[in-house]
């Protein structure tokens, strides 16, 4: 299992800032995947709020891939779903 993680002190609510951090996480994850010669077939996005609530979205890929643009687009859609459900 490869993992990328960021802790945003003080929290972030701006959608564009969250997308920027998500892109950084994807970059970090892709470096780790490349180093282990791994291609993911699924991804998990987990957000923990300031009040310690945890929101998770699972994503199964139809084809394993390390294409940054594709992974980022899929994860951004999951992020949008989490943001919509949290208000």
PDB file of N, CA and C in Angstrom:
ATOM      1  N   UNK A   1       0.849  -1.176   0.000  1.00  0.00           N
ATOM      2  CA  UNK A   1       0.000   0.000   0.000  1.00  0.00           C
ATOM      3  C   UNK A   1       0.889   1.232   0.000  1.00  0.00           C
ATOM      4  N   UNK A   2       0.630   2.136  -0.933  1.00  0.00           N
ATOM      5  CA  UNK A   2       1.324   3.425  -0.971  1.00  0.00           C
ATOM      6  C   UNK A   2       0.381   4.474  -0.405  1.00  0.00           C
ATOM      7  N   UNK A   3       0.940   5.400   0.336  1.00  0.00           N
ATOM      8  CA  UNK A   3       0.119   6.411   0.988  1.00  0.00           C
ATOM      9  C   UNK A   3       0.771   7.778   0.868  1.00  0.00           C
ATOM     10  N   UNK A   4      -0.075   8.780   0.669  1.00  0.00           N
ATOM     11  CA  UNK A   4       0.376  10.169   0.696  1.00  0.00           C
ATOM     12  C   UNK A   4      -0.532  10.897   1.677  1.00  0.00           C
ATOM     13  N   UNK A   5       0.063  11.757   2.479  1.00  0.00           N
ATOM     14  CA  UNK A   5      -0.706  12.391   3.556  1.00  0.00           C
ATOM     15  C   UNK A   5      -0.225  13.816   3.777  1.00  0.00           C
ATOM     16  N   UNK A   6      -1.176  14.707   4.025  1.00  0.00           N
ATOM     17  CA  UNK A   6      -0.858  16.090   4.395  1.00  0.00           C
ATOM     18  C   UNK A   6      -1.735  16.489   5.567  1.00  0.00           C
ATOM     19  N   UNK A   7      -1.154  17.234   6.472  1.00  0.00           N
ATOM     20  CA  UNK A   7      -1.911  17.811   7.579  1.00  0.00           C
ATOM     21  C   UNK A   7      -1.930  19.317   7.361  1.00  0.00           C
ATOM     22  N   UNK A   8      -3.122  19.857   7.243  1.00  0.00           N
ATOM     23  CA  UNK A   8      -3.283  21.288   6.986  1.00  0.00           C
ATOM     24  C   UNK A   8      -3.655  21.974   8.299  1.00  0.00           C
ATOM     25  N   UNK A   9      -2.677  22.585   8.920  1.00  0.00           N
ATOM     26  CA  UNK A   9      -2.886  23.248  10.204  1.00  0.00           C
ATOM     27  C   UNK A   9      -3.940  24.352  10.061  1.00  0.00           C
ATOM     28  N   UNK A  10      -4.891  24.342  10.939  1.00  0.00           N
ATOM     29  CA  UNK A  10      -5.927  25.374  10.933  1.00  0.00           C
ATOM     30  C   UNK A  10      -7.066  25.084   9.981  1.00  0.00           C
ATOM     31  N   UNK A  11      -6.930  24.069   9.153  1.00  0.00           N
ATOM     32  CA  UNK A  11      -8.008  23.695   8.244  1.00  0.00           C
ATOM     33  C   UNK A  11      -8.070  24.545   6.988  1.00  0.00           C
ATOM     34  N   UNK A  12      -8.731  24.033   5.990  1.00  0.00           N
ATOM     35  CA  UNK A  12      -8.903  24.713   4.710  1.00  0.00           C
ATOM     36  C   UNK A  12     -10.320  24.455   4.226  1.00  0.00           C
ATOM     37  N   UNK A  13     -10.984  25.498   3.761  1.00  0.00           N
ATOM     38  CA  UNK A  13     -12.328  25.299   3.227  1.00  0.00           C
ATOM     39  C   UNK A  13     -12.440  25.730   1.768  1.00  0.00           C
ATOM     40  N   UNK A  14     -11.493  26.490   1.271  1.00  0.00           N
ATOM     41  CA  UNK A  14     -11.529  26.958  -0.102  1.00  0.00           C
ATOM     42  C   UNK A  14     -11.294  25.792  -1.065  1.00  0.00           C
ATOM     43  N   UNK A  15     -12.194  25.602  -1.987  1.00  0.00           N
ATOM     44  CA  UNK A  15     -12.143  24.481  -2.924  1.00  0.00           C
ATOM     45  C   UNK A  15     -10.859  24.462  -3.756  1.00  0.00           C
ATOM     46  N   UNK A  16     -10.432  25.619  -4.253  1.00  0.00           N
ATOM     47  CA  UNK A  16      -9.228  25.665  -5.085  1.00  0.00           C
ATOM     48  C   UNK A  16      -7.971  25.328  -4.283  1.00  0.00           C
ATOM     49  N   UNK A  17      -7.933  25.752  -3.036  1.00  0.00           N
ATOM     50  CA  UNK A  17      -6.790  25.417  -2.179  1.00  0.00           C
ATOM     51  C   UNK A  17      -6.770  23.911  -1.914  1.00  0.00           C
ATOM     52  N   UNK A  18      -7.947  23.327  -1.683  1.00  0.00           N
ATOM     53  CA  UNK A  18      -8.025  21.882  -1.473  1.00  0.00           C
ATOM     54  C   UNK A  18      -7.569  21.124  -2.719  1.00  0.00           C
ATOM     55  N   UNK A  19      -7.951  21.615  -3.900  1.00  0.00           N
ATOM     56  CA  UNK A  19      -7.524  20.965  -5.141  1.00  0.00           C
ATOM     57  C   UNK A  19      -6.013  21.053  -5.311  1.00  0.00           C
ATOM     58  N   UNK A  20      -5.424  22.164  -4.923  1.00  0.00           N
ATOM     59  CA  UNK A  20      -3.976  22.324  -4.991  1.00  0.00           C
ATOM     60  C   UNK A  20      -3.284  21.294  -4.086  1.00  0.00           C
ATOM     61  N   UNK A  21      -3.790  21.146  -2.872  1.00  0.00           N
ATOM     62  CA  UNK A  21      -3.213  20.163  -1.953  1.00  0.00           C
ATOM     63  C   UNK A  21      -3.427  18.744  -2.473  1.00  0.00           C
ATOM     64  N   UNK A  22      -4.561  18.488  -3.076  1.00  0.00           N
ATOM     65  CA  UNK A  22      -4.825  17.173  -3.656  1.00  0.00           C
ATOM     66  C   UNK A  22      -3.827  16.875  -4.776  1.00  0.00           C
ATOM     67  N   UNK A  23      -3.529  17.860  -5.600  1.00  0.00           N
ATOM     68  CA  UNK A  23      -2.547  17.683  -6.680  1.00  0.00           C
ATOM     69  C   UNK A  23      -1.167  17.361  -6.096  1.00  0.00           C
ATOM     70  N   UNK A  24      -0.803  18.016  -4.999  1.00  0.00           N
ATOM     71  CA  UNK A  24       0.477  17.729  -4.351  1.00  0.00           C
ATOM     72  C   UNK A  24       0.504  16.304  -3.810  1.00  0.00           C
ATOM     73  N   UNK A  25      -0.620  15.858  -3.263  1.00  0.00           N
ATOM     74  CA  UNK A  25      -0.700  14.491  -2.757  1.00  0.00           C
ATOM     75  C   UNK A  25      -0.580  13.472  -3.892  1.00  0.00           C
ATOM     76  N   UNK A  26      -1.220  13.758  -5.015  1.00  0.00           N
ATOM     77  CA  UNK A  26      -1.125  12.861  -6.168  1.00  0.00           C
ATOM     78  C   UNK A  26       0.324  12.796  -6.654  1.00  0.00           C
ATOM     79  N   UNK A  27       1.009  13.928  -6.710  1.00  0.00           N
ATOM     80  CA  UNK A  27       2.423  13.935  -7.093  1.00  0.00           C
ATOM     81  C   UNK A  27       3.246  13.046  -6.159  1.00  0.00           C
ATOM     82  N   UNK A  28       3.041  13.209  -4.868  1.00  0.00           N
ATOM     83  CA  UNK A  28       3.766  12.411  -3.874  1.00  0.00           C
ATOM     84  C   UNK A  28       3.451  10.926  -4.039  1.00  0.00           C
ATOM     85  N   UNK A  29       2.185  10.617  -4.245  1.00  0.00           N
ATOM     86  CA  UNK A  29       1.771   9.229  -4.415  1.00  0.00           C
ATOM     87  C   UNK A  29       2.391   8.617  -5.672  1.00  0.00           C
ATOM     88  N   UNK A  30       2.396   9.365  -6.763  1.00  0.00           N
ATOM     89  CA  UNK A  30       2.962   8.852  -8.010  1.00  0.00           C
ATOM     90  C   UNK A  30       4.461   8.582  -7.897  1.00  0.00           C
ATOM     91  N   UNK A  31       5.171   9.401  -7.153  1.00  0.00           N
ATOM     92  CA  UNK A  31       6.602   9.162  -6.920  1.00  0.00           C
ATOM     93  C   UNK A  31       6.792   7.838  -6.178  1.00  0.00           C
ATOM     94  N   UNK A  32       5.972   7.616  -5.162  1.00  0.00           N
ATOM     95  CA  UNK A  32       6.067   6.368  -4.391  1.00  0.00           C
ATOM     96  C   UNK A  32       5.682   5.164  -5.244  1.00  0.00           C
ATOM     97  N   UNK A  33       4.641   5.309  -6.054  1.00  0.00           N
ATOM     98  CA  UNK A  33       4.215   4.216  -6.925  1.00  0.00           C
ATOM     99  C   UNK A  33       5.295   3.873  -7.945  1.00  0.00           C
ATOM    100  N   UNK A  34       5.914   4.900  -8.506  1.00  0.00           N
ATOM    101  CA  UNK A  34       6.985   4.694  -9.477  1.00  0.00           C
ATOM    102  C   UNK A  34       8.162   3.958  -8.825  1.00  0.00           C
ATOM    103  N   UNK A  35       8.503   4.363  -7.624  1.00  0.00           N
ATOM    104  CA  UNK A  35       9.639   3.765  -6.922  1.00  0.00           C
ATOM    105  C   UNK A  35       9.403   2.288  -6.600  1.00  0.00           C
ATOM    106  N   UNK A  36       8.154   1.907  -6.402  1.00  0.00           N
ATOM    107  CA  UNK A  36       7.834   0.515  -6.072  1.00  0.00           C
ATOM    108  C   UNK A  36       7.332  -0.261  -7.290  1.00  0.00           C
ATOM    109  N   UNK A  37       7.360   0.385  -8.454  1.00  0.00           N
ATOM    110  CA  UNK A  37       6.886  -0.246  -9.699  1.00  0.00           C
ATOM    111  C   UNK A  37       5.454  -0.750  -9.550  1.00  0.00           C
ATOM    112  N   UNK A  38       4.618   0.070  -8.906  1.00  0.00           N
ATOM    113  CA  UNK A  38       3.233  -0.284  -8.621  1.00  0.00           C
ATOM    114  C   UNK A  38       2.297   0.594  -9.444  1.00  0.00           C
ATOM    115  N   UNK A  39       1.222  -0.020  -9.930  1.00  0.00           N
ATOM    116  CA  UNK A  39       0.174   0.727 -10.625  1.00  0.00           C
ATOM    117  C   UNK A  39      -1.122   0.483  -9.855  1.00  0.00           C
ATOM    118  N   UNK A  40      -1.758   1.541  -9.363  1.00  0.00           N
ATOM    119  CA  UNK A  40      -2.942   1.339  -8.516  1.00  0.00           C
ATOM    120  C   UNK A  40      -4.172   0.893  -9.310  1.00  0.00           C
ATOM    121  N   UNK A  41      -4.975   0.047  -8.676  1.00  0.00           N
ATOM    122  CA  UNK A  41      -6.267  -0.337  -9.238  1.00  0.00           C
ATOM    123  C   UNK A  41      -7.406   0.263  -8.419  1.00  0.00           C
ATOM    124  N   UNK A  42      -7.044   0.865  -7.283  1.00  0.00           N
ATOM    125  CA  UNK A  42      -8.041   1.558  -6.463  1.00  0.00           C
ATOM    126  C   UNK A  42      -7.346   2.644  -5.650  1.00  0.00           C
ATOM    127  N   UNK A  43      -8.148   3.624  -5.246  1.00  0.00           N
ATOM    128  CA  UNK A  43      -7.654   4.736  -4.438  1.00  0.00           C
ATOM    129  C   UNK A  43      -8.655   5.020  -3.333  1.00  0.00           C
ATOM    130  N   UNK A  44      -8.164   5.614  -2.281  1.00  0.00           N
ATOM    131  CA  UNK A  44      -9.015   6.013  -1.168  1.00  0.00           C
ATOM    132  C   UNK A  44      -8.680   7.457  -0.817  1.00  0.00           C
ATOM    133  N   UNK A  45      -9.712   8.271  -0.657  1.00  0.00           N
ATOM    134  CA  UNK A  45      -9.544   9.661  -0.251  1.00  0.00           C
ATOM    135  C   UNK A  45     -10.206   9.815   1.103  1.00  0.00           C
ATOM    136  N   UNK A  46      -9.446  10.294   2.075  1.00  0.00           N
ATOM    137  CA  UNK A  46      -9.987  10.452   3.424  1.00  0.00           C
ATOM    138  C   UNK A  46      -9.673  11.851   3.927  1.00  0.00           C
ATOM    139  N   UNK A  47     -10.692  12.527   4.424  1.00  0.00           N
ATOM    140  CA  UNK A  47     -10.530  13.858   4.999  1.00  0.00           C
ATOM    141  C   UNK A  47     -10.985  13.832   6.447  1.00  0.00           C
ATOM    142  N   UNK A  48     -10.200  14.469   7.286  1.00  0.00           N
ATOM    143  CA  UNK A  48     -10.560  14.597   8.691  1.00  0.00           C
ATOM    144  C   UNK A  48     -10.776  16.074   8.970  1.00  0.00           C
ATOM    145  N   UNK A  49     -11.931  16.425   9.488  1.00  0.00           N
ATOM    146  CA  UNK A  49     -12.262  17.820   9.728  1.00  0.00           C
ATOM    147  C   UNK A  49     -11.660  18.309  11.046  1.00  0.00           C
ATOM    148  N   UNK A  50     -11.703  19.620  11.228  1.00  0.00           N
ATOM    149  CA  UNK A  50     -11.184  20.214  12.459  1.00  0.00           C
ATOM    150  C   UNK A  50     -11.876  19.640  13.687  1.00  0.00           C
ATOM    151  N   UNK A  51     -13.178  19.326  13.550  1.00  0.00           N
ATOM    152  CA  UNK A  51     -13.915  18.756  14.679  1.00  0.00           C
ATOM    153  C   UNK A  51     -13.827  17.222  14.697  1.00  0.00           C
ATOM    154  N   UNK A  52     -12.824  16.661  14.015  1.00  0.00           N
ATOM    155  CA  UNK A  52     -12.454  15.244  14.044  1.00  0.00           C
ATOM    156  C   UNK A  52     -13.449  14.304  13.369  1.00  0.00           C
ATOM    157  N   UNK A  53     -14.315  14.810  12.504  1.00  0.00           N
ATOM    158  CA  UNK A  53     -15.158  13.943  11.695  1.00  0.00           C
ATOM    159  C   UNK A  53     -14.328  13.441  10.518  1.00  0.00           C
ATOM    160  N   UNK A  54     -14.555  12.213  10.112  1.00  0.00           N
ATOM    161  CA  UNK A  54     -13.797  11.625   9.007  1.00  0.00           C
ATOM    162  C   UNK A  54     -14.746  11.309   7.862  1.00  0.00           C
ATOM    163  N   UNK A  55     -14.368  11.769   6.674  1.00  0.00           N
ATOM    164  CA  UNK A  55     -15.129  11.501   5.457  1.00  0.00           C
ATOM    165  C   UNK A  55     -14.234  10.728   4.512  1.00  0.00           C
ATOM    166  N   UNK A  56     -14.745   9.620   3.985  1.00  0.00           N
ATOM    167  CA  UNK A  56     -13.964   8.765   3.101  1.00  0.00           C
ATOM    168  C   UNK A  56     -14.704   8.505   1.802  1.00  0.00           C
ATOM    169  N   UNK A  57     -13.946   8.397   0.738  1.00  0.00           N
ATOM    170  CA  UNK A  57     -14.466   8.011  -0.567  1.00  0.00           C
ATOM    171  C   UNK A  57     -13.515   6.974  -1.150  1.00  0.00           C
ATOM    172  N   UNK A  58     -14.057   5.879  -1.617  1.00  0.00           N
ATOM    173  CA  UNK A  58     -13.277   4.833  -2.263  1.00  0.00           C
ATOM    174  C   UNK A  58     -13.458   4.937  -3.774  1.00  0.00           C
ATOM    175  N   UNK A  59     -12.439   4.592  -4.502  1.00  0.00           N
ATOM    176  CA  UNK A  59     -12.466   4.688  -5.948  1.00  0.00           C
ATOM    177  C   UNK A  59     -11.769   3.467  -6.542  1.00  0.00           C
ATOM    178  N   UNK A  60     -12.534   2.667  -7.283  1.00  0.00           N
ATOM    179  CA  UNK A  60     -11.962   1.530  -8.004  1.00  0.00           C
ATOM    180  C   UNK A  60     -11.760   1.967  -9.446  1.00  0.00           C
ATOM    181  N   UNK A  61     -10.570   1.794  -9.948  1.00  0.00           N
ATOM    182  CA  UNK A  61     -10.246   2.204 -11.313  1.00  0.00           C
ATOM    183  C   UNK A  61     -10.638   1.098 -12.293  1.00  0.00           C
ATOM    184  N   UNK A  62     -11.215   1.481 -13.418  1.00  0.00           N
ATOM    185  CA  UNK A  62     -11.585   0.473 -14.421  1.00  0.00           C
ATOM    186  C   UNK A  62     -10.336  -0.173 -15.022  1.00  0.00           C
ATOM    187  N   UNK A  63      -9.275   0.614 -15.129  1.00  0.00           N
ATOM    188  CA  UNK A  63      -7.972   0.110 -15.566  1.00  0.00           C
ATOM    189  C   UNK A  63      -6.898   0.699 -14.656  1.00  0.00           C
ATOM    190  N   UNK A  64      -5.976  -0.113 -14.165  1.00  0.00           N
ATOM    191  CA  UNK A  64      -4.897   0.432 -13.346  1.00  0.00           C
ATOM    192  C   UNK A  64      -4.124   1.505 -14.122  1.00  0.00           C
ATOM    193  N   UNK A  65      -3.776   2.598 -13.445  1.00  0.00           N
ATOM    194  CA  UNK A  65      -3.087   3.694 -14.126  1.00  0.00           C
ATOM    195  C   UNK A  65      -2.252   4.513 -13.151  1.00  0.00           C
ATOM    196  N   UNK A  66      -1.222   5.168 -13.715  1.00  0.00           N
ATOM    197  CA  UNK A  66      -0.449   6.164 -12.968  1.00  0.00           C
ATOM    198  C   UNK A  66      -0.513   7.501 -13.693  1.00  0.00           C
ATOM    199  N   UNK A  67      -1.526   7.710 -14.512  1.00  0.00           N
ATOM    200  CA  UNK A  67      -1.656   8.968 -15.240  1.00  0.00           C
ATOM    201  C   UNK A  67      -2.181  10.049 -14.299  1.00  0.00           C
ATOM    202  N   UNK A  68      -1.332  11.051 -14.069  1.00  0.00           N
ATOM    203  CA  UNK A  68      -1.656  12.087 -13.092  1.00  0.00           C
ATOM    204  C   UNK A  68      -2.976  12.801 -13.397  1.00  0.00           C
ATOM    205  N   UNK A  69      -3.162  13.250 -14.634  1.00  0.00           N
ATOM    206  CA  UNK A  69      -4.373  14.002 -14.960  1.00  0.00           C
ATOM    207  C   UNK A  69      -5.632  13.174 -14.712  1.00  0.00           C
ATOM    208  N   UNK A  70      -5.576  11.913 -15.073  1.00  0.00           N
ATOM    209  CA  UNK A  70      -6.733  11.035 -14.900  1.00  0.00           C
ATOM    210  C   UNK A  70      -7.026  10.813 -13.413  1.00  0.00           C
ATOM    211  N   UNK A  71      -5.997  10.473 -12.644  1.00  0.00           N
ATOM    212  CA  UNK A  71      -6.183  10.241 -11.216  1.00  0.00           C
ATOM    213  C   UNK A  71      -6.672  11.503 -10.506  1.00  0.00           C
ATOM    214  N   UNK A  72      -6.098  12.627 -10.870  1.00  0.00           N
ATOM    215  CA  UNK A  72      -6.484  13.887 -10.241  1.00  0.00           C
ATOM    216  C   UNK A  72      -7.943  14.234 -10.541  1.00  0.00           C
ATOM    217  N   UNK A  73      -8.356  14.037 -11.783  1.00  0.00           N
ATOM    218  CA  UNK A  73      -9.740  14.321 -12.148  1.00  0.00           C
ATOM    219  C   UNK A  73     -10.711  13.432 -11.359  1.00  0.00           C
ATOM    220  N   UNK A  74     -10.382  12.148 -11.218  1.00  0.00           N
ATOM    221  CA  UNK A  74     -11.230  11.233 -10.464  1.00  0.00           C
ATOM    222  C   UNK A  74     -11.282  11.607  -8.982  1.00  0.00           C
ATOM    223  N   UNK A  75     -10.132  11.948  -8.421  1.00  0.00           N
ATOM    224  CA  UNK A  75     -10.088  12.314  -7.003  1.00  0.00           C
ATOM    225  C   UNK A  75     -10.771  13.651  -6.740  1.00  0.00           C
ATOM    226  N   UNK A  76     -10.652  14.588  -7.670  1.00  0.00           N
ATOM    227  CA  UNK A  76     -11.352  15.868  -7.509  1.00  0.00           C
ATOM    228  C   UNK A  76     -12.865  15.661  -7.482  1.00  0.00           C
ATOM    229  N   UNK A  77     -13.361  14.722  -8.279  1.00  0.00           N
ATOM    230  CA  UNK A  77     -14.794  14.413  -8.258  1.00  0.00           C
ATOM    231  C   UNK A  77     -15.200  13.830  -6.903  1.00  0.00           C
ATOM    232  N   UNK A  78     -14.348  13.008  -6.333  1.00  0.00           N
ATOM    233  CA  UNK A  78     -14.625  12.453  -5.001  1.00  0.00           C
ATOM    234  C   UNK A  78     -14.563  13.551  -3.940  1.00  0.00           C
ATOM    235  N   UNK A  79     -13.603  14.465  -4.075  1.00  0.00           N
ATOM    236  CA  UNK A  79     -13.506  15.584  -3.152  1.00  0.00           C
ATOM    237  C   UNK A  79     -14.772  16.427  -3.219  1.00  0.00           C
ATOM    238  N   UNK A  80     -15.247  16.677  -4.427  1.00  0.00           N
ATOM    239  CA  UNK A  80     -16.491  17.441  -4.616  1.00  0.00           C
ATOM    240  C   UNK A  80     -17.651  16.737  -3.909  1.00  0.00           C
ATOM    241  N   UNK A  81     -17.708  15.436  -4.021  1.00  0.00           N
ATOM    242  CA  UNK A  81     -18.781  14.671  -3.374  1.00  0.00           C
ATOM    243  C   UNK A  81     -18.704  14.810  -1.848  1.00  0.00           C
ATOM    244  N   UNK A  82     -17.496  14.764  -1.311  1.00  0.00           N
ATOM    245  CA  UNK A  82     -17.336  14.942   0.134  1.00  0.00           C
ATOM    246  C   UNK A  82     -17.748  16.351   0.541  1.00  0.00           C
ATOM    247  N   UNK A  83     -17.307  17.362  -0.215  1.00  0.00           N
ATOM    248  CA  UNK A  83     -17.643  18.750   0.118  1.00  0.00           C
ATOM    249  C   UNK A  83     -19.156  18.983   0.038  1.00  0.00           C
ATOM    250  N   UNK A  84     -19.809  18.380  -0.924  1.00  0.00           N
ATOM    251  CA  UNK A  84     -21.254  18.529  -1.070  1.00  0.00           C
ATOM    252  C   UNK A  84     -21.979  17.904   0.126  1.00  0.00           C
ATOM    253  N   UNK A  85     -21.493  16.757   0.577  1.00  0.00           N
ATOM    254  CA  UNK A  85     -22.161  16.078   1.683  1.00  0.00           C
ATOM    255  C   UNK A  85     -21.906  16.751   3.025  1.00  0.00           C
ATOM    256  N   UNK A  86     -20.816  17.526   3.127  1.00  0.00           N
ATOM    257  CA  UNK A  86     -20.511  18.197   4.396  1.00  0.00           C
ATOM    258  C   UNK A  86     -21.055  19.613   4.465  1.00  0.00           C
ATOM    259  N   UNK A  87     -21.560  20.112   3.348  1.00  0.00           N
ATOM    260  CA  UNK A  87     -22.134  21.463   3.352  1.00  0.00           C
ATOM    261  C   UNK A  87     -21.134  22.455   3.031  1.00  0.00           C
TER     262      UNK A  87
END
